[in-house]
Amino acid sequence: MTDQPLRIALAGGGAFGAKHVNGLKKIDGVELAAIISGSVESAQGFAAEHGVGRAVESLDDVLAMDDIDAVILATPTPMHASQTLACLRAGKHVQVEIPLADSLPDAEECLRVQQESGLVGMVGHTRRFNPSHQWVHNKIAAGEFHIQQMDVQTYFFRRKNLNALGQPRSWTDHLLWHHAAHTVDLFAYQAGSPIVQAHAIAGPSHPDLGIAMDMSIQLKAENGAICTLSLSFNNDGPLGTFFRYIGDTGTYIARYDDLTDGKDEAIDVSKVDVSMDGIELQDREFVAAIREGREPNSSIAQVIDCYRVLGDLEQQVDPQREAHG
């Protein structure tokens, strides 16, 4: 790469889009060159709020611009696959927020097009980058810790179709394709072993939202490690995902960027990486991979097995859903 700034467009002027803006501002040699949102008015408002000079009406407009090198997609889940494909076909490097797709055929098509393009295609599996999970990963890589079981709880209170800011959503979130994707990928990544068994059961569907509000997933890796994942949109309590690593030499509990041992004693992860912000670290990897012409951690190729497992699990909990792509 030259010394010219890397010019990135951001699609998605919501809560997660703001996290990417804050992360990108801390990376040298990066210019946030354009904002796309649900409407030109919302794009203009988001751009003005975050000091970005250009608000654009549509992704198609951005993809036609010669002065845009890459795109970050923080858009609604149903748009992810089609927008990822559009970016790659337009010759733009792309990072798409999790999930890559909400069907296996769409995920496989994204992989095929990325491999044909030779461009950087990365998925926002942020848990690979959170300092808490990096700390555990480093311990595993050093041969000092081996996972016996991961016990994970992903809990929200979402009986109405609202986003993280309490605003109405134009789409419906999904426990399997969105929230379970974090843990399915992280388990195989941390175990260093592919998933060979996967089972799921779903609770009752919401009468209005039409999705299962509770789900239980069991996973087993080829090396014998197991994972138990409980997910709920009905939990009226602390929100988020809580990861318990049970291993041969210790127990660790990760809550996003924070880590404790099994007795809830804090572990200092401030020196694990250059930041304590998982989204910033994720964006740093995207930028570095483009500049260095290499495959990023959390590339489409690296995470595709996660989506193959999710496709298998979907057949167990919702065999009538038609694959689309």
Short mmCIF file of C-alpha atoms in Angstrom, two decimals, residues 62-294:
data_model
loop_
_atom_site.label_atom_id
_atom_site.label_comp_id
_atom_site.label_asym_id
_atom_site.label_seq_id
_atom_site.Cartn_x
_atom_site.Cartn_y
_atom_site.Cartn_z
CA VAL A 62 -20.52 4.63 -2.76
CA LEU A 63 -19.60 1.57 -4.80
CA ALA A 64 -19.38 3.75 -7.91
CA MET A 65 -16.83 6.07 -6.27
CA ASP A 66 -13.18 5.63 -7.26
CA ASP A 67 -11.99 7.30 -4.06
CA ILE A 68 -13.46 4.65 -1.72
CA ASP A 69 -11.17 1.72 -0.94
CA ALA A 70 -13.25 -0.26 1.52
CA VAL A 71 -16.66 -0.49 3.13
CA ILE A 72 -17.77 -1.43 6.65
CA LEU A 73 -21.33 -2.74 6.80
CA ALA A 74 -23.19 -2.15 10.08
CA THR A 75 -26.60 -2.57 8.48
CA PRO A 76 -29.64 -4.78 9.27
CA THR A 77 -28.93 -8.52 9.16
CA PRO A 78 -31.12 -9.27 6.10
CA MET A 79 -28.94 -6.91 4.02
CA HIS A 80 -25.55 -8.36 4.99
CA ALA A 81 -25.03 -11.00 2.33
CA SER A 82 -26.32 -8.99 -0.63
CA GLN A 83 -24.35 -5.91 0.40
CA THR A 84 -21.18 -7.94 0.99
CA LEU A 85 -21.51 -9.40 -2.50
CA ALA A 86 -22.12 -5.95 -4.00
CA CYS A 87 -18.99 -4.53 -2.35
CA LEU A 88 -16.78 -7.39 -3.52
CA ARG A 89 -18.15 -7.26 -7.05
CA ALA A 90 -17.48 -3.52 -7.13
CA GLY A 91 -13.84 -4.09 -6.18
CA LYS A 92 -14.11 -2.84 -2.58
CA HIS A 93 -12.63 -4.53 0.46
CA VAL A 94 -15.43 -5.25 2.92
CA GLN A 95 -15.96 -5.87 6.61
CA VAL A 96 -19.51 -6.94 7.45
CA GLU A 97 -20.90 -7.03 10.95
CA ILE A 98 -22.00 -10.39 12.29
CA PRO A 99 -23.73 -12.36 10.87
CA LEU A 100 -22.26 -12.72 7.39
CA ALA A 101 -25.65 -14.03 6.25
CA ASP A 102 -28.87 -15.47 7.62
CA SER A 103 -28.79 -18.55 5.40
CA LEU A 104 -26.03 -20.99 4.52
CA PRO A 105 -26.37 -20.64 0.71
CA ASP A 106 -25.87 -16.87 1.02
CA ALA A 107 -22.80 -17.35 3.24
CA GLU A 108 -21.30 -19.84 0.78
CA GLU A 109 -21.86 -17.42 -2.11
CA CYS A 110 -20.05 -14.67 -0.17
CA LEU A 111 -17.07 -17.00 0.29
CA ARG A 112 -17.03 -17.93 -3.41
CA VAL A 113 -17.11 -14.33 -4.60
CA GLN A 114 -14.50 -13.21 -2.06
CA GLN A 115 -12.10 -15.94 -3.12
CA GLU A 116 -12.58 -15.05 -6.78
CA SER A 117 -11.99 -11.35 -6.06
CA GLY A 118 -8.82 -11.67 -3.96
CA LEU A 119 -10.11 -8.75 -1.87
CA VAL A 120 -10.17 -8.63 1.92
CA GLY A 121 -13.51 -9.98 3.13
CA MET A 122 -13.90 -9.95 6.91
CA VAL A 123 -16.78 -10.66 9.28
CA GLY A 124 -17.23 -8.88 12.61
CA HIS A 125 -16.80 -11.84 14.94
CA THR A 126 -15.75 -9.43 17.68
CA ARG A 127 -15.17 -12.07 20.36
CA ARG A 128 -11.94 -13.05 18.56
CA PHE A 129 -10.69 -9.52 19.28
CA ASN A 130 -12.01 -8.70 22.76
CA PRO A 131 -8.99 -8.51 25.12
CA SER A 132 -10.68 -10.95 27.51
CA HIS A 133 -10.95 -13.68 24.88
CA GLN A 134 -7.53 -12.82 23.44
CA TRP A 135 -6.02 -13.40 26.90
CA VAL A 136 -7.56 -16.88 27.01
CA HIS A 137 -6.51 -17.56 23.41
CA ASN A 138 -2.91 -16.62 24.20
CA LYS A 139 -2.91 -18.99 27.18
CA ILE A 140 -4.23 -21.79 24.95
CA ALA A 141 -1.65 -21.04 22.25
CA ALA A 142 1.12 -21.23 24.86
CA GLY A 143 -0.06 -24.70 25.90
CA GLU A 144 -0.98 -23.47 29.40
CA PHE A 145 -4.74 -24.01 29.20
CA HIS A 146 -7.02 -26.46 27.38
CA ILE A 147 -10.77 -26.04 27.23
CA GLN A 148 -12.88 -28.84 28.66
CA GLN A 149 -16.16 -26.95 28.44
CA MET A 150 -17.48 -23.53 27.54
CA ASP A 151 -20.70 -22.55 29.26
CA VAL A 152 -22.27 -19.51 27.60
CA GLN A 153 -25.37 -17.45 28.32
CA THR A 154 -26.67 -14.94 25.78
CA TYR A 155 -29.54 -13.04 27.35
CA PHE A 156 -31.67 -10.08 26.28
CA PHE A 157 -35.12 -8.74 27.09
CA ARG A 158 -36.59 -8.18 23.66
CA ARG A 159 -40.29 -8.90 23.53
CA LYS A 160 -40.82 -5.93 21.23
CA ASN A 161 -39.00 -5.30 17.96
CA LEU A 162 -36.71 -2.55 19.25
CA ASN A 163 -32.99 -1.97 18.74
CA ALA A 164 -30.29 -1.33 21.36
CA LEU A 165 -31.35 2.33 21.54
CA GLY A 166 -34.99 1.45 22.15
CA GLN A 167 -36.04 2.47 18.64
CA PRO A 168 -38.36 0.42 16.38
CA ARG A 169 -36.58 -2.02 14.08
CA SER A 170 -37.51 -2.55 10.43
CA TRP A 171 -36.27 -6.16 10.70
CA THR A 172 -36.32 -8.96 13.27
CA ASP A 173 -33.23 -10.09 15.15
CA HIS A 174 -32.50 -13.82 15.38
CA LEU A 175 -31.05 -15.89 18.22
CA LEU A 176 -29.50 -18.50 15.89
CA TRP A 177 -28.08 -16.61 12.91
CA HIS A 178 -26.95 -13.56 14.86
CA HIS A 179 -26.36 -14.25 18.53
CA ALA A 180 -25.40 -17.92 18.42
CA ALA A 181 -22.93 -17.15 15.63
CA HIS A 182 -20.65 -15.40 18.13
CA THR A 183 -20.34 -18.47 20.34
CA VAL A 184 -20.28 -21.14 17.63
CA ASP A 185 -17.32 -19.43 15.96
CA LEU A 186 -15.55 -18.60 19.23
CA PHE A 187 -15.82 -22.15 20.56
CA ALA A 188 -14.13 -23.70 17.51
CA TYR A 189 -11.56 -20.87 17.42
CA GLN A 190 -10.61 -21.22 21.09
CA ALA A 191 -10.72 -25.01 21.10
CA GLY A 192 -8.51 -25.05 18.01
CA SER A 193 -10.64 -27.90 16.76
CA PRO A 194 -13.60 -28.16 14.35
CA ILE A 195 -17.12 -28.77 15.61
CA VAL A 196 -18.18 -32.35 14.91
CA GLN A 197 -21.49 -32.52 16.79
CA ALA A 198 -24.16 -29.83 17.09
CA HIS A 199 -27.64 -30.07 18.57
CA ALA A 200 -30.30 -27.42 19.15
CA ILE A 201 -33.81 -27.10 20.53
CA ALA A 202 -35.98 -24.00 20.37
CA GLY A 203 -38.66 -22.71 22.72
CA PRO A 204 -42.04 -21.27 21.71
CA SER A 205 -42.19 -18.68 18.94
CA HIS A 206 -43.32 -15.13 19.70
CA PRO A 207 -46.87 -14.63 18.35
CA ASP A 208 -46.01 -11.32 16.67
CA LEU A 209 -42.27 -11.52 15.95
CA GLY A 210 -42.49 -15.06 14.56
CA ILE A 211 -39.13 -16.16 16.02
CA ALA A 212 -38.10 -18.52 18.80
CA MET A 213 -37.50 -16.48 21.93
CA ASP A 214 -35.43 -19.15 23.69
CA MET A 215 -32.90 -21.66 22.41
CA SER A 216 -30.48 -24.25 23.76
CA ILE A 217 -27.43 -25.42 21.78
CA GLN A 218 -24.87 -28.15 22.50
CA LEU A 219 -21.59 -28.41 20.59
CA LYS A 220 -18.68 -30.85 20.62
CA ALA A 221 -15.28 -30.27 19.03
CA GLU A 222 -13.19 -32.96 17.42
CA ASN A 223 -10.69 -32.78 20.32
CA GLY A 224 -13.45 -33.59 22.84
CA ALA A 225 -14.18 -30.10 24.21
CA ILE A 226 -17.86 -29.30 24.65
CA CYS A 227 -19.94 -26.12 24.70
CA THR A 228 -23.35 -25.46 26.23
CA LEU A 229 -25.09 -22.30 24.97
CA SER A 230 -28.33 -20.86 26.36
CA LEU A 231 -29.98 -17.97 24.50
CA SER A 232 -33.06 -15.96 25.41
CA PHE A 233 -34.95 -12.82 24.41
CA ASN A 234 -37.15 -13.33 27.52
CA ASN A 235 -34.56 -12.76 30.25
CA ASP A 236 -35.53 -9.84 32.49
CA GLY A 237 -32.13 -9.24 34.07
CA PRO A 238 -28.53 -8.40 33.16
CA LEU A 239 -28.18 -8.24 29.38
CA GLY A 240 -25.38 -9.52 27.21
CA THR A 241 -23.29 -12.65 26.81
CA PHE A 242 -21.34 -14.29 29.61
CA PHE A 243 -18.69 -16.86 28.72
CA ARG A 244 -17.39 -19.36 31.27
CA TYR A 245 -14.24 -21.19 30.16
CA ILE A 246 -13.74 -24.38 32.16
CA GLY A 247 -10.32 -25.88 31.51
CA ASP A 248 -7.67 -28.22 32.82
CA THR A 249 -5.74 -25.52 34.69
CA GLY A 250 -8.35 -22.94 35.58
CA THR A 251 -11.76 -21.35 35.07
CA TYR A 252 -12.25 -17.94 33.45
CA ILE A 253 -15.33 -15.79 32.95
CA ALA A 254 -15.35 -13.30 30.08
CA ARG A 255 -17.82 -10.44 29.82
CA TYR A 256 -17.01 -8.62 26.59
CA ASP A 257 -13.69 -6.84 27.25
CA ASP A 258 -13.44 -7.84 30.95
CA LEU A 259 -12.16 -11.10 32.47
CA THR A 260 -12.25 -12.74 35.90
CA ASP A 261 -11.22 -16.12 37.22
CA GLY A 262 -13.70 -18.70 38.49
CA LYS A 263 -13.80 -17.02 41.90
CA ASP A 264 -14.70 -13.68 40.28
CA GLU A 265 -11.25 -12.17 40.89
CA ALA A 266 -10.42 -9.64 38.18
CA ILE A 267 -7.67 -10.44 35.66
CA ASP A 268 -5.80 -7.49 34.14
CA VAL A 269 -6.14 -7.64 30.35
CA SER A 270 -5.08 -4.04 29.71
CA LYS A 271 -1.74 -5.10 28.21
CA VAL A 272 -3.13 -7.78 25.88
CA ASP A 273 -3.40 -5.41 22.90
CA VAL A 274 -3.11 -1.74 21.97
CA SER A 275 -6.68 -1.04 23.07
CA MET A 276 -9.34 -2.35 25.42
CA ASP A 277 -12.02 -1.82 22.75
CA GLY A 278 -12.83 -5.00 20.81
CA ILE A 279 -14.46 -3.09 17.93
CA GLU A 280 -11.40 -0.86 17.52
CA LEU A 281 -9.14 -3.94 17.49
CA GLN A 282 -11.41 -5.58 14.92
CA ASP A 283 -11.16 -2.47 12.71
CA ARG A 284 -7.38 -2.36 13.17
CA GLU A 285 -7.16 -5.92 11.83
CA PHE A 286 -9.29 -5.01 8.81
CA VAL A 287 -7.09 -2.02 7.99
CA ALA A 288 -3.84 -3.96 8.55
CA ALA A 289 -4.96 -6.83 6.32
CA ILE A 290 -5.74 -4.43 3.47
CA ARG A 291 -2.43 -2.61 3.82
CA GLU A 292 -0.42 -5.82 4.11
CA GLY A 293 -2.30 -7.70 1.41
CA ARG A 294 -3.08 -10.66 3.66
#
